[in-house]
Coordinates of C-alpha atoms in Angstrom, one line a residue:
M1 CA 61.1 122.6 1.2
R2 CA 62.8 122.5 3.6
R3 CA 59.8 123.9 6.4
K4 CA 57.3 121.4 4.7
A5 CA 60.2 118.8 5.3
V6 CA 59.9 119.1 8.8
R7 CA 56.8 120.1 9.1
M8 CA 56.1 116.0 8.2
E9 CA 59.2 115.0 10.3
A10 CA 56.8 116.1 13.0
Q11 CA 53.5 115.1 11.6
K12 CA 54.9 111.4 12.0
S13 CA 56.1 111.9 15.4
R14 CA 52.9 112.0 16.8
G15 CA 51.9 109.3 14.5
F16 CA 50.9 110.5 11.3
Y17 CA 52.9 108.1 9.5
L18 CA 50.7 106.2 7.0
C19 CA 50.7 110.2 5.1
K20 CA 53.1 111.4 2.5
E21 CA 53.0 114.4 0.6
Q22 CA 52.2 115.3 -2.8
K23 CA 51.8 118.9 -4.2
G24 CA 52.0 119.8 -1.1
K25 CA 49.0 118.2 -0.1
A26 CA 49.1 115.6 2.9
M27 CA 47.8 112.3 1.0
G28 CA 46.7 108.8 3.1
N29 CA 48.5 105.2 2.2
L30 CA 46.1 102.6 1.7
D31 CA 48.3 99.8 2.6
I32 CA 49.7 99.6 6.2
K33 CA 51.9 96.8 5.4
E34 CA 54.9 98.9 5.5
Q35 CA 54.3 99.7 8.8
K36 CA 54.5 96.6 10.4
K37 CA 57.1 97.8 12.7
K38 CA 55.5 100.8 14.2
W39 CA 53.5 98.7 16.6
I40 CA 53.3 100.2 20.6
Y41 CA 53.3 97.5 23.2
L42 CA 51.0 98.9 25.8
K43 CA 52.2 97.1 29.2
E44 CA 49.3 97.9 30.9
W45 CA 46.9 96.7 28.8
N46 CA 49.4 93.9 27.7
C47 CA 48.3 94.9 23.7
Y48 CA 49.9 96.6 20.3
K49 CA 48.8 99.8 19.2
L50 CA 48.9 101.4 16.2
E51 CA 48.1 104.9 16.2
Q52 CA 46.5 107.4 13.7
V53 CA 46.5 105.4 10.9
C54 CA 44.7 107.3 7.7
Y55 CA 42.1 105.4 6.0
C56 CA 42.2 107.4 2.6
E57 CA 44.3 108.8 0.0
K58 CA 42.9 112.4 0.2
P59 CA 42.3 113.4 3.5
R60 CA 41.0 117.0 4.1
V61 CA 41.2 116.9 7.9
Q62 CA 43.5 114.3 8.4
K63 CA 43.4 114.1 12.5
E64 CA 39.8 112.8 12.3
Q65 CA 40.5 111.0 8.9
S66 CA 42.5 107.9 10.9
M67 CA 41.7 106.0 13.6
N68 CA 44.1 104.0 16.2
I69 CA 43.9 100.1 16.1
F70 CA 44.0 97.7 19.4
V71 CA 45.4 94.6 19.7
P72 CA 45.5 91.7 21.8
A73 CA 49.8 90.9 22.9
E74 CA 49.0 87.5 21.9
Y75 CA 48.6 88.1 18.4
L76 CA 51.7 89.9 17.3
D77 CA 55.1 89.5 17.9
G78 CA 57.5 92.4 18.1
Q79 CA 58.3 93.0 14.8
G80 CA 54.7 93.4 13.9
N81 CA 54.1 90.0 12.2
V82 CA 50.5 88.2 12.7
L83 CA 51.1 85.3 15.4
H84 CA 47.7 82.8 14.6
E85 CA 48.8 80.2 17.3
E86 CA 48.2 82.4 20.7
I87 CA 45.2 82.7 22.0
R88 CA 43.1 85.1 24.5
M89 CA 39.4 84.2 26.0
G90 CA 39.1 81.6 23.3
Y91 CA 40.2 83.9 20.5
T92 CA 43.0 83.8 17.8
A93 CA 44.5 87.1 15.6
S94 CA 42.2 85.0 12.9
T95 CA 39.2 83.9 14.9
A96 CA 39.2 87.5 17.3
P97 CA 36.3 89.9 16.7
V98 CA 36.8 93.3 15.9
I99 CA 34.8 96.2 17.8
F100 CA 34.5 99.0 15.2
E101 CA 34.1 102.5 17.5
N102 CA 33.0 105.9 16.4
G103 CA 33.0 108.6 19.1
L104 CA 30.5 111.2 17.4
A105 CA 28.7 112.7 20.2
G106 CA 26.2 115.5 19.0
Y107 CA 27.2 114.6 15.0
H108 CA 30.8 116.9 16.2
E109 CA 33.6 115.4 14.8
A110 CA 35.7 113.1 16.6
E111 CA 39.6 111.9 16.5
P112 CA 40.2 108.3 17.0
F113 CA 39.9 107.5 21.4
E114 CA 43.3 106.0 23.5
L115 CA 42.0 102.9 24.8
D116 CA 42.1 104.2 27.6
D117 CA 39.9 106.9 27.0
H118 CA 36.4 107.2 29.3
R119 CA 34.3 107.6 25.8
S120 CA 35.7 104.4 25.1
M121 CA 35.2 100.4 25.4
G122 CA 38.4 99.5 24.4
V123 CA 40.0 98.6 27.5
E124 CA 37.1 96.2 27.9
A125 CA 37.0 94.7 24.6
V126 CA 41.1 94.2 24.5
L127 CA 40.5 92.6 27.6
A128 CA 38.1 90.0 26.4
G129 CA 40.1 88.9 23.4
F130 CA 38.9 91.2 20.4
V131 CA 40.7 93.5 18.7
Y132 CA 39.5 97.4 19.3
V133 CA 39.4 99.5 16.4
S134 CA 38.1 103.7 17.2
C135 CA 37.5 105.6 13.6
G136 CA 38.0 108.6 14.0
C137 CA 35.5 111.4 11.6
R138 CA 34.5 114.8 10.6
G139 CA 31.6 115.8 11.6
R140 CA 29.1 119.0 11.7
S141 CA 32.1 122.1 12.2
S142 CA 34.6 120.3 10.7
V143 CA 37.0 122.5 8.2
D144 CA 39.5 122.2 5.7
E145 CA 43.3 123.6 5.5
K146 CA 41.3 126.6 3.5
G147 CA 38.6 127.1 6.4
V148 CA 36.1 125.0 4.4
F149 CA 33.3 123.4 5.9
C150 CA 33.8 119.8 4.4
G151 CA 32.1 117.5 7.0
K152 CA 28.5 117.9 6.6
A153 CA 26.4 114.9 6.0
P154 CA 26.3 112.5 4.8
V155 CA 30.4 112.8 5.2
S156 CA 30.4 111.3 8.9
V157 CA 28.8 108.1 7.7
A158 CA 30.9 108.1 4.5
D159 CA 34.1 108.5 6.6
L160 CA 33.5 105.3 8.9
K161 CA 32.7 103.4 5.9
A162 CA 36.2 104.6 4.4
G163 CA 37.7 103.0 7.8
I164 CA 35.6 100.0 7.3
R165 CA 37.0 99.1 4.0
F166 CA 40.3 100.2 4.8
L167 CA 40.6 97.5 7.4
K168 CA 39.5 94.8 5.2
R169 CA 41.9 96.1 2.3
N170 CA 44.9 94.8 4.8
A171 CA 43.2 91.7 6.5
S172 CA 46.0 89.8 5.7
V173 CA 48.5 91.7 8.0
L174 CA 46.4 92.3 10.2
P175 CA 44.9 91.0 13.5
G176 CA 41.7 89.9 14.0
N177 CA 38.6 88.7 11.2
M178 CA 37.4 91.1 9.0
E179 CA 34.6 89.3 8.6
R180 CA 33.4 89.7 12.0
I181 CA 33.5 94.1 12.5
I182 CA 30.9 94.7 15.2
S183 CA 30.3 98.7 15.1
V184 CA 30.0 100.5 18.3
G185 CA 28.4 104.7 18.7
I186 CA 26.9 106.1 21.2
S187 CA 23.7 109.5 20.3
A188 CA 24.9 110.5 16.5
G189 CA 27.4 107.7 17.2
G190 CA 24.3 105.4 17.8
A191 CA 22.6 106.9 14.4
M192 CA 26.3 106.5 12.4
S193 CA 26.0 102.9 13.9
T194 CA 22.9 102.1 12.9
L195 CA 23.8 103.0 8.9
L196 CA 26.7 100.8 8.7
G197 CA 24.5 98.4 10.1
C198 CA 22.0 98.9 7.1
T199 CA 23.6 100.7 4.4
G200 CA 26.1 97.6 3.1
D201 CA 27.7 98.2 0.2
C202 CA 25.4 101.2 -0.4
A203 CA 26.8 102.4 -3.3
D204 CA 24.4 106.4 -2.0
Y205 CA 28.0 107.4 -0.6
E206 CA 30.3 107.3 -3.6
E207 CA 30.7 110.8 -4.5
E208 CA 31.9 111.3 -0.8
W209 CA 34.4 108.2 -1.0
K210 CA 35.7 109.3 -4.4
E211 CA 36.8 112.4 -2.7
M212 CA 38.2 111.2 0.1
G213 CA 40.5 108.6 -2.1
A214 CA 38.5 105.2 0.1
D215 CA 38.9 102.0 -1.1
L216 CA 36.4 101.5 -3.8
T217 CA 36.9 97.6 -4.2
Q218 CA 36.0 96.4 -0.9
S219 CA 33.3 95.8 0.4
D220 CA 31.8 97.9 4.2
Q221 CA 29.3 95.3 5.0
I222 CA 29.4 94.6 8.6
F223 CA 28.9 91.9 11.2
G224 CA 27.0 93.4 13.9
A225 CA 25.7 96.7 15.0
Q226 CA 25.7 98.3 18.7
C227 CA 23.4 101.3 18.9
Y228 CA 23.3 103.6 21.9
C229 CA 20.7 105.7 21.5
P230 CA 20.8 106.3 18.3
I231 CA 19.6 110.3 17.3
S232 CA 18.3 109.0 14.1
D233 CA 15.2 109.3 11.6
L234 CA 15.9 113.1 11.7
D235 CA 12.9 114.1 9.1
H236 CA 10.2 112.7 11.7
A237 CA 12.4 113.4 14.8
D238 CA 11.3 116.8 15.7
F239 CA 6.9 115.1 15.6
A240 CA 8.3 112.6 17.6
Y241 CA 9.3 114.2 20.6
E242 CA 6.0 116.2 20.6
W243 CA 4.1 113.4 20.9
M244 CA 6.5 112.0 23.1
F245 CA 6.0 115.0 25.6
E246 CA 2.3 115.8 25.1
G247 CA 1.3 118.5 27.0
Q248 CA 4.9 119.5 29.0
T249 CA 5.4 122.8 28.6
H250 CA 8.4 122.5 31.4
Y251 CA 11.8 122.0 29.7
T252 CA 14.8 121.1 31.9
G253 CA 17.2 122.5 29.2
M254 CA 20.9 122.1 27.8
P255 CA 22.8 124.9 29.2
F256 CA 26.3 123.0 26.7
V257 CA 23.7 124.1 23.8
G258 CA 22.3 127.6 24.6
F259 CA 19.5 127.2 26.7
G260 CA 18.5 126.3 30.7
E261 CA 15.7 125.4 32.6
G262 CA 12.6 127.0 30.9
N263 CA 8.4 126.8 29.7
L264 CA 7.6 127.1 25.9
S265 CA 5.9 130.5 24.7
P266 CA 2.4 130.0 23.6
F267 CA 3.8 130.3 20.1
A268 CA 5.6 126.7 20.9
Q269 CA 2.7 125.2 22.4
S270 CA 0.5 125.7 19.2
L271 CA 3.5 124.7 17.5
S272 CA 4.2 121.7 19.7
R273 CA 0.5 120.1 19.3
K274 CA 0.2 120.3 16.2
M275 CA 3.5 118.6 15.7
G276 CA 2.3 115.4 18.0
E277 CA -0.9 115.1 15.4
K278 CA 1.0 115.3 12.7
Y279 CA 2.9 112.5 14.3
V280 CA 0.1 110.4 15.0
E281 CA -0.7 110.3 10.9
Y282 CA 3.2 109.3 11.0
F283 CA 3.6 106.9 13.4
N284 CA 0.5 104.6 11.8
S285 CA 0.9 105.2 8.5
L286 CA 3.9 102.7 9.2
E287 CA 2.0 99.6 9.5
L288 CA 4.3 98.1 12.6
K289 CA 3.2 95.0 13.3
N290 CA 3.7 93.7 17.2
P291 CA 6.6 91.1 17.0
D292 CA 4.6 88.5 18.9
T293 CA 1.6 88.7 17.7
G294 CA 1.1 90.0 14.5
E295 CA -1.2 91.8 15.6
L296 CA -0.7 96.3 13.6
L297 CA 0.3 99.5 15.8
K298 CA -0.8 102.6 16.1
I299 CA -0.5 105.3 18.9
A300 CA -2.9 108.0 19.6
K301 CA -3.1 111.6 21.5
D302 CA -2.5 111.5 25.3
H303 CA -0.4 108.4 24.7
G304 CA -3.4 106.6 23.9
G305 CA -3.4 102.8 22.0
N306 CA -1.5 99.3 21.3
G307 CA 1.8 100.9 19.8
S308 CA 1.7 103.0 22.9
A309 CA 0.5 100.4 25.0
W310 CA 3.5 98.4 23.3
L311 CA 6.1 100.9 24.3
K312 CA 4.6 101.2 28.3
K313 CA 5.5 96.9 28.3
Q314 CA 9.2 97.2 27.0
L315 CA 9.6 100.7 30.1
E316 CA 7.8 97.9 32.5
K317 CA 10.4 95.0 31.4
A318 CA 12.7 97.5 31.8
A319 CA 12.4 98.0 35.1
D320 CA 11.6 94.3 35.7
K321 CA 15.3 93.3 34.8
Y322 CA 16.4 96.4 36.5
V323 CA 15.2 95.2 40.0
T324 CA 16.1 91.5 39.3
K325 CA 19.3 92.5 39.2
F326 CA 19.5 95.2 41.8
P327 CA 16.7 93.9 44.3
E328 CA 17.6 96.5 46.9
K329 CA 16.4 99.0 44.5
R330 CA 12.9 97.9 44.2
Q331 CA 12.2 100.3 47.3
E332 CA 13.3 103.6 45.2
L333 CA 10.6 102.9 42.2
E334 CA 7.9 102.2 44.6
Q335 CA 7.8 106.0 45.5
Y336 CA 6.9 106.9 42.1
S337 CA 3.6 106.8 42.3
W338 CA 2.5 105.7 38.1
L339 CA 4.5 102.8 39.2
R340 CA 3.2 99.2 41.6
F341 CA 4.4 95.6 41.4
K342 CA 2.2 93.0 40.5
D343 CA 2.7 89.2 41.5
G344 CA 6.4 90.3 40.9
K345 CA 6.5 92.2 38.3
T346 CA 5.8 95.8 37.1
C347 CA 2.9 97.6 36.1
I348 CA 3.4 101.6 34.6
S349 CA -0.1 103.2 34.6
S350 CA 1.1 106.3 32.8
I351 CA 3.4 107.1 30.4
N352 CA 1.8 110.7 31.0
E353 CA 2.8 110.3 34.8
M354 CA 5.8 109.0 34.0
E355 CA 6.5 111.8 32.6
Q356 CA 6.2 114.7 35.5
D357 CA 8.6 112.7 37.7
Y358 CA 10.8 110.8 35.4
H359 CA 11.0 111.1 32.6
K360 CA 11.1 114.7 31.8
R361 CA 11.1 117.0 28.9
L362 CA 14.5 118.0 28.2
K363 CA 14.3 120.6 24.5
L364 CA 12.5 123.6 23.4
C365 CA 10.7 123.1 20.4
P366 CA 11.1 121.8 17.6
A367 CA 13.9 120.0 19.5
F368 CA 16.0 119.4 16.5
D369 CA 16.0 122.2 14.1
D370 CA 15.4 124.5 16.4
L371 CA 13.8 128.1 15.2
D372 CA 17.1 129.9 15.9
L373 CA 19.4 127.1 15.2
I374 CA 21.0 126.3 17.7
Q375 CA 20.8 122.2 18.4
A376 CA 23.5 120.5 16.3
E377 CA 21.2 119.1 13.7
N378 CA 21.1 122.3 12.3
Q379 CA 24.9 122.1 11.7
E380 CA 24.8 118.9 10.5
F381 CA 22.6 120.1 7.9
G382 CA 24.5 123.1 6.7
T383 CA 26.8 122.6 3.6
S384 CA 30.6 123.4 2.4
G385 CA 29.3 127.2 2.5
I386 CA 26.8 127.5 5.0
D387 CA 27.5 126.4 8.2
K388 CA 24.1 125.8 10.3
R389 CA 20.3 125.6 8.6
H390 CA 16.7 124.9 9.0
F391 CA 16.2 120.9 7.9
N392 CA 12.5 120.2 8.2
T393 CA 10.9 120.8 6.0
Q394 CA 7.0 120.4 6.8
L395 CA 7.6 122.9 9.7
A396 CA 6.9 125.3 7.0
G397 CA 3.0 124.0 6.5
I398 CA 2.5 124.2 10.5
M399 CA 3.6 127.7 11.1
E400 CA 1.9 129.1 7.3
D401 CA -1.4 127.2 10.0
L402 CA -0.6 129.4 12.7
K403 CA 0.5 132.8 10.9
E404 CA -3.2 134.6 11.9
E405 CA -2.6 133.5 15.7
Y406 CA 1.0 134.3 16.3
P407 CA 2.2 137.0 13.5
G408 CA 5.2 138.2 15.3
E409 CA 6.6 134.7 15.3
T410 CA 6.0 133.5 12.2
A411 CA 7.4 136.9 10.5
R412 CA 10.5 136.0 12.0
Y413 CA 10.8 132.2 11.8
L414 CA 8.7 130.8 8.8
P415 CA 11.1 133.2 5.7
G416 CA 13.9 130.4 7.2
Y417 CA 11.5 127.2 7.2
K418 CA 10.2 128.1 3.6
K419 CA 13.7 129.2 2.2
I420 CA 14.7 124.9 2.5
C421 CA 11.5 123.5 0.8
G422 CA 12.8 121.9 -2.7
D423 CA 16.6 121.6 -1.8
K424 CA 18.0 119.1 -3.6
E425 CA 21.1 119.2 -1.2
L426 CA 19.5 118.9 1.2
A427 CA 17.0 116.0 0.1
R428 CA 20.1 113.7 -0.6
Q429 CA 21.7 114.4 2.8
K430 CA 19.0 114.0 5.1
R431 CA 18.2 110.7 2.6
L432 CA 21.8 109.4 3.5
L433 CA 20.9 110.1 7.5
N434 CA 18.2 108.6 7.4
P435 CA 18.7 104.5 8.4
L436 CA 14.2 104.3 7.8
N437 CA 14.7 104.6 4.1
Y438 CA 17.6 101.7 4.0
I439 CA 16.5 98.8 6.3
G440 CA 15.6 95.7 3.9
K441 CA 16.9 97.6 0.7
E442 CA 20.6 96.9 1.1
K443 CA 23.2 94.3 2.5
T444 CA 22.3 94.5 5.9
A445 CA 24.6 93.3 9.1
P446 CA 22.7 89.9 10.2
Y447 CA 22.6 90.7 14.1
Y448 CA 21.6 94.6 16.2
R449 CA 21.8 95.5 19.5
I450 CA 19.9 98.8 20.4
R451 CA 20.1 99.8 23.8
V452 CA 18.3 103.5 25.3
G453 CA 17.8 104.6 28.5
A454 CA 14.7 104.8 30.3
K455 CA 15.2 108.6 31.3
D456 CA 16.7 109.6 27.8
A457 CA 15.1 112.6 27.1
D458 CA 17.1 113.9 24.1
T459 CA 15.4 112.0 21.5
S460 CA 11.5 110.4 22.0
L461 CA 11.5 106.2 23.1
T462 CA 9.7 105.9 20.2
V463 CA 12.3 106.6 17.4
T464 CA 14.6 103.2 18.6
M465 CA 11.0 101.6 18.8
I466 CA 10.3 102.0 15.6
L467 CA 13.7 101.2 14.3
A468 CA 14.0 97.4 16.3
L469 CA 10.3 97.0 14.3
K470 CA 11.3 98.3 10.8
L471 CA 14.8 96.1 11.8
M472 CA 13.1 92.9 12.6
E473 CA 9.7 93.0 9.9
C474 CA 12.8 93.2 7.5
G475 CA 13.7 89.5 8.0
K476 CA 17.2 90.5 7.4
T477 CA 19.0 90.5 11.2
N478 CA 18.8 89.6 14.8
V479 CA 17.4 92.2 16.7
D480 CA 18.2 92.6 20.8
Y481 CA 16.3 95.4 21.9
E482 CA 16.0 97.0 25.3
I483 CA 15.1 100.0 27.1
V484 CA 17.7 99.9 30.1
W485 CA 16.3 101.5 33.8
N486 CA 17.8 104.2 35.1
E487 CA 19.9 104.8 32.4
V488 CA 19.2 108.7 30.7
H489 CA 21.7 109.6 27.0
G490 CA 24.7 107.4 26.7
R491 CA 26.2 104.2 27.1
A492 CA 23.0 103.2 28.7
D493 CA 24.0 99.1 29.3
Y494 CA 24.4 96.8 31.6
P495 CA 27.9 96.0 32.9
G496 CA 29.6 93.2 30.5
E497 CA 26.4 92.3 28.8
M498 CA 27.3 93.5 25.5
V499 CA 31.0 91.5 25.4
E500 CA 28.6 88.4 26.3
W501 CA 26.6 89.3 23.0
V502 CA 29.9 89.5 20.5
R503 CA 30.8 86.4 21.8
S504 CA 26.3 85.2 22.1
I505 CA 26.3 86.0 18.3
Y506 CA 29.7 85.1 17.2
A507 CA 29.1 81.2 18.5
I508 CA 26.3 80.7 16.6

């Protein structure tokens, strides 16, 4: 008992002071009010910090299921009492927007950020007068104290929703308008932000909430979703990638994943062709509409069709904005044979040509459900007892068609894809991780802002395009969608624009 007491005191000293111990397990406390004297003043940024706040009653990985809360100093006194009259940048403790950022990169578990972490927008948010919350969550390789995997899909989004519910439960004792929460995320974190925006109060995650001891009485609906380069629609992302990089057999590689630069094998090339063809069928089945004309958007092979033309138009707009902001960069763009300027506007002759020297293929084929299970998504769709597995059930049928031509490869890989066909647990994981299953059907954030880099080759540019168009068509949200020129996968944005967006949507 003495050892346990010492261990809990050590945890408290590291900031885990919103937890207690019950029957040998750390237990969270859903009420934050008794901790108001635990705020730490950060002189450099003139703000207060409440660190490692556990947001559920039964955390399995406490350091991940916690959040750091940062509040402009004007909104609190030295005793942690909320001050409602003081102002920073036009906001008060009652009106300040709340930035809710997650750090889920590559679907990997994330502990909450410090304010000035290079991955965080915390400093920018606090200086703008916003309350900033960095929310941790479990991810693909999280394990509990018994060594059991506990962060597989859809746990990350369920954790983040629990964090939002926790904030709303404690709204009366925290600065910030909890009805004006804006989620922020990059890559897989962008996918989480997308889901937070379109699955408000969706009961599909209740199983995970009950297990962790989340608040079941509060709403998890948010006001806005900032989605940077979201890796979403994993049901079709493999096919989208092969359409995007049709005919591109050379890949630049991902050494941190386990493969360098190289060329697709003949088997992978054949697989790529069939997958690209399948994507054309899928895209066209969505019956997406041009938001300006109402015309149905279709794509074809070789980046044909008016859907491809609409995507090319977004790329041209991105280049125009880039040159407007940085006129000295125009000469840099003129070096590309596929880009020219006409009457001061960018004209891109061909996406195919653009991919030769600007937007290059990065990944193997398949890009997400890797043949040898080395991609993050293979781990994301694991189970409590299986770390990595395949998840793209449609690949089994395509590989069947290649059996005669590639008997060795199909004998090696096909059984793994056949094994997952009909798996009900996997079907649930995929359904709960795909925003396209929820857009327009659940409570939707009234504002979305989607940004993706023109050089982003981690997924197909059509993934974010479809996401934006589906959101526009649902009629429940205002969508601000742009491709950002010369940006790769990451926080693709221009300085200050995200803060200005938050200000603009709050003023409406």
